[in-house]
Amino acid sequence: MQSNNLIFSYDMSKQFTAIAHPNIALIKYWGKRDSKLNLPAVGSISITLRDLFTKTSVEFDDQLTQDEMTLAGKLPDASDIKRVTEFLDLVRAQAKTTTFAHVISETNFPAQAGLASSASGFAALALASTRAAGLKLSKNELSILARRGSGSAARSLYGGFVEMKRGNTDDGIHDIAVQIHDEHYWPLDILVLITSEEKKSISSRDGMNLTRDTSPYYSAWVSSIDQDLRDMRNALAQKDFETVGEISEFNCLKMHSLIFSARPGIIYWNETTLALIQKIRELRSNGLSVFFTVDAGPQVKAICLPNHADRIERGLRTIPGIKKIIKTKLGPGAYLEHKNTALCPPAI
Ligand code: PMV
């Protein structure tokens, strides 16, 4: 172990545990301008969810001859091992160590099914692994690192309403997440409607590459997002629920139209996804304040004003095919468990 190279004087044999919550995008990240550094082609805006989480413990151990990991209570498959090991290599390079690590990670929701488990997973891994390696990164540095694991992971470092910036330089130092409003700014209810617990057929990463390479609509998507971001920032600043919902649904359907138009087209939805979207629109036309969004999977998220949430939930329960409903609110950014302090805010 090369403890003389450590930036901080933590004991590297110590286990660090971090908790991070997934986020759902109101303005979607879809497309990479650089696959190696995982630089987004577009900015995005998300909300962090309170009641879903990933909890990850990391301990570096110089007795190990490779990284050892348990993810979601199971031994991971080869592609997960590769992804986590490559991420830990980035941490090792920064900490100037070659020591391998034990990683134990669990989530309280279905992983890899379009519920942003990679967002909470890599946010928690970034925080726990850097601390365990003796690094104490700034918020921006942590955001840049988390992004290498998963583009949306940078957003899960923060609570509330979060924007992921699309930078303009090749090194990615400006492709960072920033908090727009914290989780107390606007109490909204979110119903996460789980319609399938299966792993999705194609990962976001592969889906993005296929879309960029084959969809005739890709450049129109990329060039239209700055306007959506501006409109969404303004609507959030005014707490204008109707406009936030209108922009969010527009952006969501635009992303899925883009994804449908890849070759071969990718369909993340199932019949319950579509039935729920239609039901949400029907409930809204009956005077209830609700809008939907769907990420790269079949799950639907209904965002509601709290005084309407119970009636919206009763209406949605009439749709067959829902496996589970999780009712939640906006939640905090990633934090270290043993210190029980929020990471962002306050400062790391
Ligand atoms: O962070 P990734 O690579 O899992 O991609 C996330 C893609 C979407 O969930 C569809 C959109 C988003 O902004 O979260």
mmCIF file of C-alpha atoms and ligand atoms in Angstrom:
data_model
loop_
_atom_site.group_PDB
_atom_site.id
_atom_site.type_symbol
_atom_site.label_atom_id
_atom_site.label_comp_id
_atom_site.label_asym_id
_atom_site.label_seq_id
_atom_site.Cartn_x
_atom_site.Cartn_y
_atom_site.Cartn_z
ATOM 1 C CA MET A 1 0.000 0.000 0.000
ATOM 2 C CA GLN A 2 1.368 3.398 -0.953
ATOM 3 C CA SER A 3 0.029 5.430 1.924
ATOM 4 C CA ASN A 4 2.758 8.041 1.517
ATOM 5 C CA ASN A 5 1.017 9.101 -1.687
ATOM 6 C CA LEU A 6 -2.336 9.624 -0.088
ATOM 7 C CA ILE A 7 -3.783 13.063 -0.211
ATOM 8 C CA PHE A 8 -5.570 12.606 3.102
ATOM 9 C CA SER A 9 -4.328 10.715 6.116
ATOM 10 C CA TYR A 10 -7.244 8.296 6.394
ATOM 11 C CA ASP A 11 -6.494 4.711 7.292
ATOM 12 C CA MET A 12 -7.033 2.896 3.987
ATOM 13 C CA SER A 13 -7.991 -0.282 5.756
ATOM 14 C CA LYS A 14 -11.151 1.448 6.863
ATOM 15 C CA GLN A 15 -14.497 0.736 5.331
ATOM 16 C CA PHE A 16 -16.548 3.696 4.141
ATOM 17 C CA THR A 17 -20.264 3.459 3.447
ATOM 18 C CA ALA A 18 -22.198 5.932 1.331
ATOM 19 C CA ILE A 19 -25.882 6.247 0.558
ATOM 20 C CA ALA A 20 -27.207 7.836 -2.619
ATOM 21 C CA HIS A 21 -30.683 8.177 -4.035
ATOM 22 C CA PRO A 22 -31.648 7.694 -7.675
ATOM 23 C CA ASN A 23 -32.940 10.601 -9.688
ATOM 24 C CA ILE A 24 -35.448 10.919 -12.491
ATOM 25 C CA ALA A 25 -34.906 13.314 -15.335
ATOM 26 C CA LEU A 26 -37.415 16.044 -16.194
ATOM 27 C CA ILE A 27 -35.140 17.056 -19.077
ATOM 28 C CA LYS A 28 -33.420 13.921 -20.296
ATOM 29 C CA TYR A 29 -29.796 13.111 -20.852
ATOM 30 C CA TRP A 30 -29.639 11.006 -24.004
ATOM 31 C CA GLY A 31 -26.501 10.986 -26.127
ATOM 32 C CA LYS A 32 -22.769 11.196 -25.564
ATOM 33 C CA ARG A 33 -20.343 13.517 -27.270
ATOM 34 C CA ASP A 34 -17.406 11.440 -25.967
ATOM 35 C CA SER A 35 -17.786 7.817 -24.898
ATOM 36 C CA LYS A 36 -14.436 7.466 -23.121
ATOM 37 C CA LEU A 37 -14.918 10.404 -20.745
ATOM 38 C CA ASN A 38 -18.680 9.861 -20.839
ATOM 39 C CA LEU A 39 -19.382 13.457 -21.834
ATOM 40 C CA PRO A 40 -23.063 14.214 -22.423
ATOM 41 C CA ALA A 41 -24.201 15.641 -25.754
ATOM 42 C CA VAL A 42 -26.953 17.537 -23.911
ATOM 43 C CA GLY A 43 -27.573 19.046 -20.483
ATOM 44 C CA SER A 44 -30.296 17.588 -18.264
ATOM 45 C CA ILE A 45 -32.408 18.400 -15.197
ATOM 46 C CA SER A 46 -33.547 15.864 -12.624
ATOM 47 C CA ILE A 47 -35.166 15.396 -9.246
ATOM 48 C CA THR A 48 -33.613 13.210 -6.563
ATOM 49 C CA LEU A 49 -35.948 10.672 -4.935
ATOM 50 C CA ARG A 50 -36.089 10.308 -1.147
ATOM 51 C CA ASP A 51 -37.232 6.754 -0.493
ATOM 52 C CA LEU A 52 -35.215 4.767 -3.011
ATOM 53 C CA PHE A 53 -31.532 4.309 -2.314
ATOM 54 C CA THR A 54 -28.302 2.479 -2.965
ATOM 55 C CA LYS A 55 -25.998 1.810 -0.033
ATOM 56 C CA THR A 56 -22.401 0.967 -0.899
ATOM 57 C CA SER A 57 -19.461 0.036 1.325
ATOM 58 C CA VAL A 58 -15.898 0.063 0.082
ATOM 59 C CA GLU A 59 -12.767 -1.119 1.782
ATOM 60 C CA PHE A 60 -9.321 -1.271 0.179
ATOM 61 C CA ASP A 61 -7.386 -4.343 1.247
ATOM 62 C CA ASP A 62 -3.797 -5.068 0.247
ATOM 63 C CA GLN A 63 -4.404 -8.809 0.722
ATOM 64 C CA LEU A 64 -6.684 -8.849 -2.348
ATOM 65 C CA THR A 65 -5.473 -9.878 -5.798
ATOM 66 C CA GLN A 66 -8.550 -8.425 -7.547
ATOM 67 C CA ASP A 67 -11.587 -6.356 -6.680
ATOM 68 C CA GLU A 68 -14.262 -8.369 -4.893
ATOM 69 C CA MET A 69 -17.855 -7.297 -5.108
ATOM 70 C CA THR A 70 -21.382 -8.170 -4.145
ATOM 71 C CA LEU A 71 -23.955 -6.060 -5.950
ATOM 72 C CA ALA A 72 -27.627 -6.131 -4.994
ATOM 73 C CA GLY A 73 -26.912 -9.111 -2.712
ATOM 74 C CA LYS A 74 -25.579 -11.214 -5.630
ATOM 75 C CA LEU A 75 -22.279 -11.990 -7.277
ATOM 76 C CA PRO A 76 -22.223 -9.667 -10.280
ATOM 77 C CA ASP A 77 -21.970 -10.702 -13.921
ATOM 78 C CA ALA A 78 -18.848 -10.042 -16.011
ATOM 79 C CA SER A 79 -20.054 -6.725 -17.448
ATOM 80 C CA ASP A 80 -20.885 -5.335 -13.989
ATOM 81 C CA ILE A 81 -17.478 -6.439 -12.675
ATOM 82 C CA LYS A 82 -15.774 -4.713 -15.597
ATOM 83 C CA ARG A 83 -17.724 -1.501 -15.084
ATOM 84 C CA VAL A 84 -17.037 -1.318 -11.341
ATOM 85 C CA THR A 85 -13.376 -2.314 -11.688
ATOM 86 C CA GLU A 86 -12.787 0.304 -14.395
ATOM 87 C CA PHE A 87 -14.375 2.883 -12.133
ATOM 88 C CA LEU A 88 -12.201 1.835 -9.184
ATOM 89 C CA ASP A 89 -9.152 2.092 -11.493
ATOM 90 C CA LEU A 90 -9.947 5.796 -11.871
ATOM 91 C CA VAL A 91 -10.060 6.152 -8.103
ATOM 92 C CA ARG A 92 -6.824 4.198 -7.702
ATOM 93 C CA ALA A 93 -5.128 6.407 -10.287
ATOM 94 C CA GLN A 94 -6.162 9.537 -8.400
ATOM 95 C CA ALA A 95 -5.124 8.076 -5.038
ATOM 96 C CA LYS A 96 -1.873 6.740 -6.506
ATOM 97 C CA THR A 97 -2.462 3.231 -5.246
ATOM 98 C CA THR A 98 -2.797 -0.214 -6.820
ATOM 99 C CA THR A 99 -4.681 -1.783 -3.910
ATOM 100 C CA PHE A 100 -7.864 -3.711 -4.710
ATOM 101 C CA ALA A 101 -11.133 -3.227 -2.895
ATOM 102 C CA HIS A 102 -14.091 -5.041 -1.391
ATOM 103 C CA VAL A 103 -17.351 -3.497 -2.608
ATOM 104 C CA ILE A 104 -20.736 -4.383 -1.147
ATOM 105 C CA SER A 105 -23.702 -2.607 -2.641
ATOM 106 C CA GLU A 106 -27.422 -2.995 -2.123
ATOM 107 C CA THR A 107 -30.479 -1.207 -3.450
ATOM 108 C CA ASN A 108 -34.018 -1.171 -2.124
ATOM 109 C CA PHE A 109 -35.555 -1.152 -5.631
ATOM 110 C CA PRO A 110 -35.162 -3.213 -8.843
ATOM 111 C CA ALA A 111 -31.759 -2.569 -10.412
ATOM 112 C CA GLN A 112 -31.167 -1.963 -14.141
ATOM 113 C CA ALA A 113 -34.866 -1.702 -14.881
ATOM 114 C CA GLY A 114 -35.052 1.979 -15.767
ATOM 115 C CA LEU A 115 -35.145 3.249 -12.185
ATOM 116 C CA ALA A 116 -31.742 4.935 -12.302
ATOM 117 C CA SER A 117 -29.916 2.340 -10.223
ATOM 118 C CA SER A 118 -26.719 3.266 -12.061
ATOM 119 C CA ALA A 119 -27.192 6.878 -10.941
ATOM 120 C CA SER A 120 -27.489 6.068 -7.240
ATOM 121 C CA GLY A 121 -24.994 3.199 -7.631
ATOM 122 C CA PHE A 122 -22.138 5.230 -9.077
ATOM 123 C CA ALA A 123 -22.855 8.252 -6.866
ATOM 124 C CA ALA A 124 -22.579 6.052 -3.760
ATOM 125 C CA LEU A 125 -19.539 4.237 -5.179
ATOM 126 C CA ALA A 126 -17.797 7.529 -6.033
ATOM 127 C CA LEU A 127 -18.257 8.863 -2.527
ATOM 128 C CA ALA A 128 -17.456 5.665 -0.604
ATOM 129 C CA SER A 129 -14.481 4.627 -2.751
ATOM 130 C CA THR A 130 -12.765 8.010 -2.792
ATOM 131 C CA ARG A 131 -13.046 8.349 0.970
ATOM 132 C CA ALA A 132 -11.869 4.777 1.485
ATOM 133 C CA ALA A 133 -8.892 5.528 -0.783
ATOM 134 C CA GLY A 134 -7.978 8.556 1.288
ATOM 135 C CA LEU A 135 -9.156 11.154 -1.211
ATOM 136 C CA LYS A 136 -11.290 14.102 -0.323
ATOM 137 C CA LEU A 137 -12.616 15.479 -3.577
ATOM 138 C CA SER A 138 -14.417 18.768 -4.083
ATOM 139 C CA LYS A 139 -18.045 18.594 -5.207
ATOM 140 C CA ASN A 140 -17.039 19.319 -8.785
ATOM 141 C CA GLU A 141 -14.303 16.692 -8.768
ATOM 142 C CA LEU A 142 -16.680 14.107 -7.343
ATOM 143 C CA SER A 143 -19.239 15.046 -9.977
ATOM 144 C CA ILE A 144 -16.674 14.542 -12.757
ATOM 145 C CA LEU A 145 -15.692 11.167 -11.316
ATOM 146 C CA ALA A 146 -19.289 9.937 -10.803
ATOM 147 C CA ARG A 147 -20.078 10.919 -14.400
ATOM 148 C CA ARG A 148 -17.440 8.480 -15.623
ATOM 149 C CA GLY A 149 -19.493 5.651 -14.082
ATOM 150 C CA SER A 150 -22.856 6.854 -15.342
ATOM 151 C CA GLY A 151 -23.853 10.220 -16.773
ATOM 152 C CA SER A 152 -26.846 10.556 -14.484
ATOM 153 C CA ALA A 153 -24.795 9.600 -11.387
ATOM 154 C CA ALA A 154 -23.313 13.086 -11.139
ATOM 155 C CA ARG A 155 -26.845 14.402 -10.507
ATOM 156 C CA SER A 156 -27.437 11.976 -7.606
ATOM 157 C CA LEU A 157 -24.668 13.656 -5.611
ATOM 158 C CA TYR A 158 -27.154 16.450 -5.003
ATOM 159 C CA GLY A 159 -30.626 16.592 -3.549
ATOM 160 C CA GLY A 160 -33.716 18.344 -4.866
ATOM 161 C CA PHE A 161 -33.660 19.760 -8.407
ATOM 162 C CA VAL A 162 -30.336 19.232 -10.141
ATOM 163 C CA GLU A 163 -28.895 20.262 -13.485
ATOM 164 C CA MET A 164 -26.166 18.362 -15.287
ATOM 165 C CA LYS A 165 -24.263 20.849 -17.425
ATOM 166 C CA ARG A 166 -23.036 20.052 -20.894
ATOM 167 C CA GLY A 167 -19.550 21.540 -21.029
ATOM 168 C CA ASN A 168 -17.803 22.778 -24.142
ATOM 169 C CA THR A 169 -14.276 21.506 -23.605
ATOM 170 C CA ASP A 170 -12.855 18.114 -24.537
ATOM 171 C CA ASP A 171 -11.532 17.375 -21.047
ATOM 172 C CA GLY A 172 -15.012 17.400 -19.490
ATOM 173 C CA ILE A 173 -14.122 19.652 -16.561
ATOM 174 C CA HIS A 174 -17.273 21.692 -17.152
ATOM 175 C CA ASP A 175 -19.568 18.659 -17.512
ATOM 176 C CA ILE A 176 -20.664 18.758 -13.892
ATOM 177 C CA ALA A 177 -23.855 18.658 -11.885
ATOM 178 C CA VAL A 178 -25.115 21.649 -9.910
ATOM 179 C CA GLN A 179 -28.045 21.992 -7.583
ATOM 180 C CA ILE A 180 -30.792 24.315 -8.827
ATOM 181 C CA HIS A 181 -33.092 24.097 -5.764
ATOM 182 C CA ASP A 182 -32.797 21.910 -2.688
ATOM 183 C CA GLU A 183 -35.269 19.197 -1.681
ATOM 184 C CA HIS A 184 -37.286 21.554 0.553
ATOM 185 C CA TYR A 185 -37.911 24.132 -2.174
ATOM 186 C CA TRP A 186 -41.133 22.656 -3.549
ATOM 187 C CA PRO A 187 -42.744 19.653 -1.858
ATOM 188 C CA LEU A 188 -43.978 17.443 -4.689
ATOM 189 C CA ASP A 189 -45.156 13.850 -4.456
ATOM 190 C CA ILE A 190 -43.796 11.261 -6.850
ATOM 191 C CA LEU A 191 -45.490 7.931 -7.553
ATOM 192 C CA VAL A 192 -43.037 5.443 -8.999
ATOM 193 C CA LEU A 193 -45.167 2.928 -10.909
ATOM 194 C CA ILE A 194 -43.219 -0.261 -11.415
ATOM 195 C CA THR A 195 -44.539 -2.242 -14.363
ATOM 196 C CA SER A 196 -41.681 -4.750 -14.691
ATOM 197 C CA GLU A 197 -38.791 -5.881 -12.506
ATOM 198 C CA GLU A 198 -36.856 -7.402 -15.418
ATOM 199 C CA LYS A 199 -33.452 -6.083 -16.453
ATOM 200 C CA LYS A 200 -33.965 -3.857 -19.498
ATOM 201 C CA SER A 201 -33.191 -5.296 -22.915
ATOM 202 C CA ILE A 202 -30.551 -2.727 -23.867
ATOM 203 C CA SER A 203 -28.499 -0.538 -21.516
ATOM 204 C CA SER A 204 -28.721 3.251 -21.710
ATOM 205 C CA ARG A 205 -25.099 3.335 -22.819
ATOM 206 C CA ASP A 206 -25.660 0.971 -25.782
ATOM 207 C CA GLY A 207 -29.010 2.581 -26.564
ATOM 208 C CA MET A 208 -27.412 6.035 -26.721
ATOM 209 C CA ASN A 209 -24.681 4.861 -29.057
ATOM 210 C CA LEU A 210 -27.142 3.111 -31.360
ATOM 211 C CA THR A 211 -29.392 6.162 -31.443
ATOM 212 C CA ARG A 212 -26.523 8.507 -32.264
ATOM 213 C CA ASP A 213 -25.285 6.204 -35.015
ATOM 214 C CA THR A 214 -28.606 5.396 -36.671
ATOM 215 C CA SER A 215 -31.458 7.797 -35.867
ATOM 216 C CA PRO A 216 -32.206 10.440 -38.501
ATOM 217 C CA TYR A 217 -33.513 12.656 -35.686
ATOM 218 C CA TYR A 218 -30.432 12.697 -33.468
ATOM 219 C CA SER A 219 -29.092 16.141 -34.412
ATOM 220 C CA ALA A 220 -32.569 17.690 -34.044
ATOM 221 C CA TRP A 221 -32.760 16.216 -30.546
ATOM 222 C CA VAL A 222 -29.361 17.621 -29.534
ATOM 223 C CA SER A 223 -30.013 21.084 -30.935
ATOM 224 C CA SER A 224 -33.423 21.380 -29.245
ATOM 225 C CA ILE A 225 -32.385 20.717 -25.650
ATOM 226 C CA ASP A 226 -30.976 24.104 -24.625
ATOM 227 C CA GLN A 227 -34.430 25.623 -25.118
ATOM 228 C CA ASP A 228 -36.028 22.895 -22.974
ATOM 229 C CA LEU A 229 -33.441 23.535 -20.246
ATOM 230 C CA ARG A 230 -34.098 27.287 -20.256
ATOM 231 C CA ASP A 231 -37.854 26.777 -20.169
ATOM 232 C CA MET A 232 -37.590 24.248 -17.352
ATOM 233 C CA ARG A 233 -35.313 26.462 -15.214
ATOM 234 C CA ASN A 234 -37.794 29.334 -15.577
ATOM 235 C CA ALA A 235 -40.827 27.184 -14.800
ATOM 236 C CA LEU A 236 -39.107 25.766 -11.701
ATOM 237 C CA ALA A 237 -38.127 29.269 -10.551
ATOM 238 C CA GLN A 238 -41.816 30.207 -10.702
ATOM 239 C CA LYS A 239 -43.043 26.901 -9.249
ATOM 240 C CA ASP A 240 -45.337 26.742 -12.260
ATOM 241 C CA PHE A 241 -46.528 23.121 -12.022
ATOM 242 C CA GLU A 242 -48.516 23.131 -15.247
ATOM 243 C CA THR A 243 -45.581 24.398 -17.320
ATOM 244 C CA VAL A 244 -43.077 22.082 -15.619
ATOM 245 C CA GLY A 245 -45.375 19.186 -16.511
ATOM 246 C CA GLU A 246 -45.884 20.332 -20.091
ATOM 247 C CA ILE A 247 -42.122 20.713 -20.763
ATOM 248 C CA SER A 248 -41.318 17.473 -18.986
ATOM 249 C CA GLU A 249 -43.832 15.384 -20.971
ATOM 250 C CA PHE A 250 -42.726 17.054 -24.219
ATOM 251 C CA ASN A 251 -39.079 16.264 -23.494
ATOM 252 C CA CYS A 252 -39.833 12.705 -22.389
ATOM 253 C CA LEU A 253 -41.880 11.842 -25.483
ATOM 254 C CA LYS A 254 -39.275 13.525 -27.665
ATOM 255 C CA MET A 255 -36.555 11.310 -26.165
ATOM 256 C CA HIS A 256 -38.615 8.152 -26.610
ATOM 257 C CA SER A 257 -39.468 9.152 -30.205
ATOM 258 C CA LEU A 258 -35.744 9.491 -30.822
ATOM 259 C CA ILE A 259 -35.122 6.078 -29.263
ATOM 260 C CA PHE A 260 -37.933 4.477 -31.300
ATOM 261 C CA SER A 261 -36.269 5.901 -34.416
ATOM 262 C CA ALA A 262 -32.947 4.089 -33.901
ATOM 263 C CA ARG A 263 -32.284 1.195 -36.254
ATOM 264 C CA PRO A 264 -33.357 -1.271 -35.005
ATOM 265 C CA GLY A 265 -35.762 0.811 -32.965
ATOM 266 C CA ILE A 266 -35.593 0.475 -29.189
ATOM 267 C CA ILE A 267 -38.854 0.151 -27.254
ATOM 268 C CA TYR A 268 -38.382 0.434 -23.509
ATOM 269 C CA TRP A 269 -42.134 0.531 -22.815
ATOM 270 C CA ASN A 270 -44.667 -2.212 -22.254
ATOM 271 C CA GLU A 271 -48.449 -2.006 -22.570
ATOM 272 C CA THR A 272 -48.851 -0.900 -18.939
ATOM 273 C CA THR A 273 -46.416 1.977 -19.526
ATOM 274 C CA LEU A 274 -48.635 3.326 -22.291
ATOM 275 C CA ALA A 275 -51.873 2.708 -20.366
ATOM 276 C CA LEU A 276 -50.468 4.664 -17.407
ATOM 277 C CA ILE A 277 -49.425 7.581 -19.606
ATOM 278 C CA GLN A 278 -52.936 7.763 -21.019
ATOM 279 C CA LYS A 279 -54.520 7.479 -17.568
ATOM 280 C CA ILE A 280 -52.336 10.313 -16.233
ATOM 281 C CA ARG A 281 -53.535 12.540 -19.074
ATOM 282 C CA GLU A 282 -57.140 11.568 -18.347
ATOM 283 C CA LEU A 283 -56.725 12.364 -14.631
ATOM 284 C CA ARG A 284 -55.249 15.726 -15.558
ATOM 285 C CA SER A 285 -58.136 16.550 -17.872
ATOM 286 C CA ASN A 286 -60.375 15.820 -14.870
ATOM 287 C CA GLY A 287 -58.626 18.578 -12.897
ATOM 288 C CA LEU A 288 -55.871 16.710 -11.040
ATOM 289 C CA SER A 289 -52.336 18.147 -11.017
ATOM 290 C CA VAL A 290 -50.130 15.387 -12.331
ATOM 291 C CA PHE A 291 -47.665 14.761 -15.138
ATOM 292 C CA PHE A 292 -45.604 11.753 -16.197
ATOM 293 C CA THR A 293 -42.067 10.962 -17.122
ATOM 294 C CA VAL A 294 -40.430 7.704 -18.254
ATOM 295 C CA ASP A 295 -36.675 7.046 -18.382
ATOM 296 C CA ALA A 296 -34.954 4.200 -20.255
ATOM 297 C CA GLY A 297 -37.252 1.467 -19.033
ATOM 298 C CA PRO A 298 -40.947 0.631 -18.664
ATOM 299 C CA GLN A 299 -41.535 2.334 -15.309
ATOM 300 C CA VAL A 300 -43.729 5.437 -15.176
ATOM 301 C CA LYS A 301 -43.221 8.218 -12.677
ATOM 302 C CA ALA A 302 -46.224 10.375 -11.884
ATOM 303 C CA ILE A 303 -45.283 13.730 -10.360
ATOM 304 C CA CYS A 304 -48.160 15.223 -8.387
ATOM 305 C CA LEU A 305 -49.113 18.174 -6.257
ATOM 306 C CA PRO A 306 -49.411 16.640 -2.762
ATOM 307 C CA ASN A 307 -53.073 17.533 -2.182
ATOM 308 C CA HIS A 308 -54.044 15.523 -5.281
ATOM 309 C CA ALA A 309 -51.699 12.570 -4.785
ATOM 310 C CA ASP A 310 -54.142 10.181 -3.069
ATOM 311 C CA ARG A 311 -56.805 10.617 -5.741
ATOM 312 C CA ILE A 312 -54.185 10.230 -8.477
ATOM 313 C CA GLU A 313 -52.884 7.042 -6.883
ATOM 314 C CA ARG A 314 -56.418 5.587 -6.622
ATOM 315 C CA GLY A 315 -57.002 6.399 -10.301
ATOM 316 C CA LEU A 316 -53.729 4.824 -11.418
ATOM 317 C CA ARG A 317 -54.341 1.662 -9.389
ATOM 318 C CA THR A 318 -57.234 0.847 -11.741
ATOM 319 C CA ILE A 319 -54.710 0.105 -14.514
ATOM 320 C CA PRO A 320 -53.848 -3.607 -14.735
ATOM 321 C CA GLY A 321 -50.201 -4.680 -14.830
ATOM 322 C CA ILE A 322 -48.708 -2.484 -12.096
ATOM 323 C CA LYS A 323 -46.317 -4.569 -9.989
ATOM 324 C CA LYS A 324 -45.698 -2.042 -7.267
ATOM 325 C CA ILE A 325 -46.209 1.635 -6.445
ATOM 326 C CA ILE A 326 -43.612 3.523 -4.420
ATOM 327 C CA LYS A 327 -44.790 6.881 -3.135
ATOM 328 C CA THR A 328 -41.975 9.276 -2.457
ATOM 329 C CA LYS A 329 -40.831 12.887 -2.334
ATOM 330 C CA LEU A 330 -37.733 14.814 -3.250
ATOM 331 C CA GLY A 331 -34.709 13.653 -1.310
ATOM 332 C CA PRO A 332 -31.159 14.638 -0.363
ATOM 333 C CA GLY A 333 -27.827 14.228 -2.089
ATOM 334 C CA ALA A 334 -25.351 11.447 -1.395
ATOM 335 C CA TYR A 335 -23.897 11.196 2.082
ATOM 336 C CA LEU A 336 -21.534 9.091 4.125
ATOM 337 C CA GLU A 337 -23.346 6.824 6.529
ATOM 338 C CA HIS A 338 -20.901 6.665 9.384
ATOM 339 C CA LYS A 339 -20.647 10.404 9.727
ATOM 340 C CA ASN A 340 -24.348 10.827 9.085
ATOM 341 C CA THR A 341 -23.757 14.129 7.359
ATOM 342 C CA ALA A 342 -25.223 15.203 4.060
ATOM 343 C CA LEU A 343 -22.629 15.568 1.354
ATOM 344 C CA CYS A 344 -24.179 18.235 -0.805
ATOM 345 C CA PRO A 345 -25.257 20.473 0.741
ATOM 346 C CA PRO A 346 -23.474 21.181 3.050
ATOM 347 C CA ALA A 347 -20.019 20.976 1.552
ATOM 348 C CA ILE A 348 -18.102 17.736 1.394
HETATM 349 O O1 PMV B 1 -26.826 7.693 -16.750
HETATM 350 P P1 PMV B 1 -27.261 6.665 -17.726
HETATM 351 O O2 PMV B 1 -26.156 6.255 -18.623
HETATM 352 O O3 PMV B 1 -27.920 5.498 -17.052
HETATM 353 O O4 PMV B 1 -28.374 7.328 -18.678
HETATM 354 C C1 PMV B 1 -29.586 7.856 -18.192
HETATM 355 C C2 PMV B 1 -30.561 8.003 -19.299
HETATM 356 C C3 PMV B 1 -31.972 8.395 -18.894
HETATM 357 O O5 PMV B 1 -32.314 7.849 -17.656
HETATM 358 C C4 PMV B 1 -32.945 7.841 -19.931
HETATM 359 C C5 PMV B 1 -32.184 9.897 -18.889
HETATM 360 C C6 PMV B 1 -31.610 10.633 -17.718
HETATM 361 O O6 PMV B 1 -31.322 11.827 -17.884
HETATM 362 O O7 PMV B 1 -31.511 10.069 -16.617
#
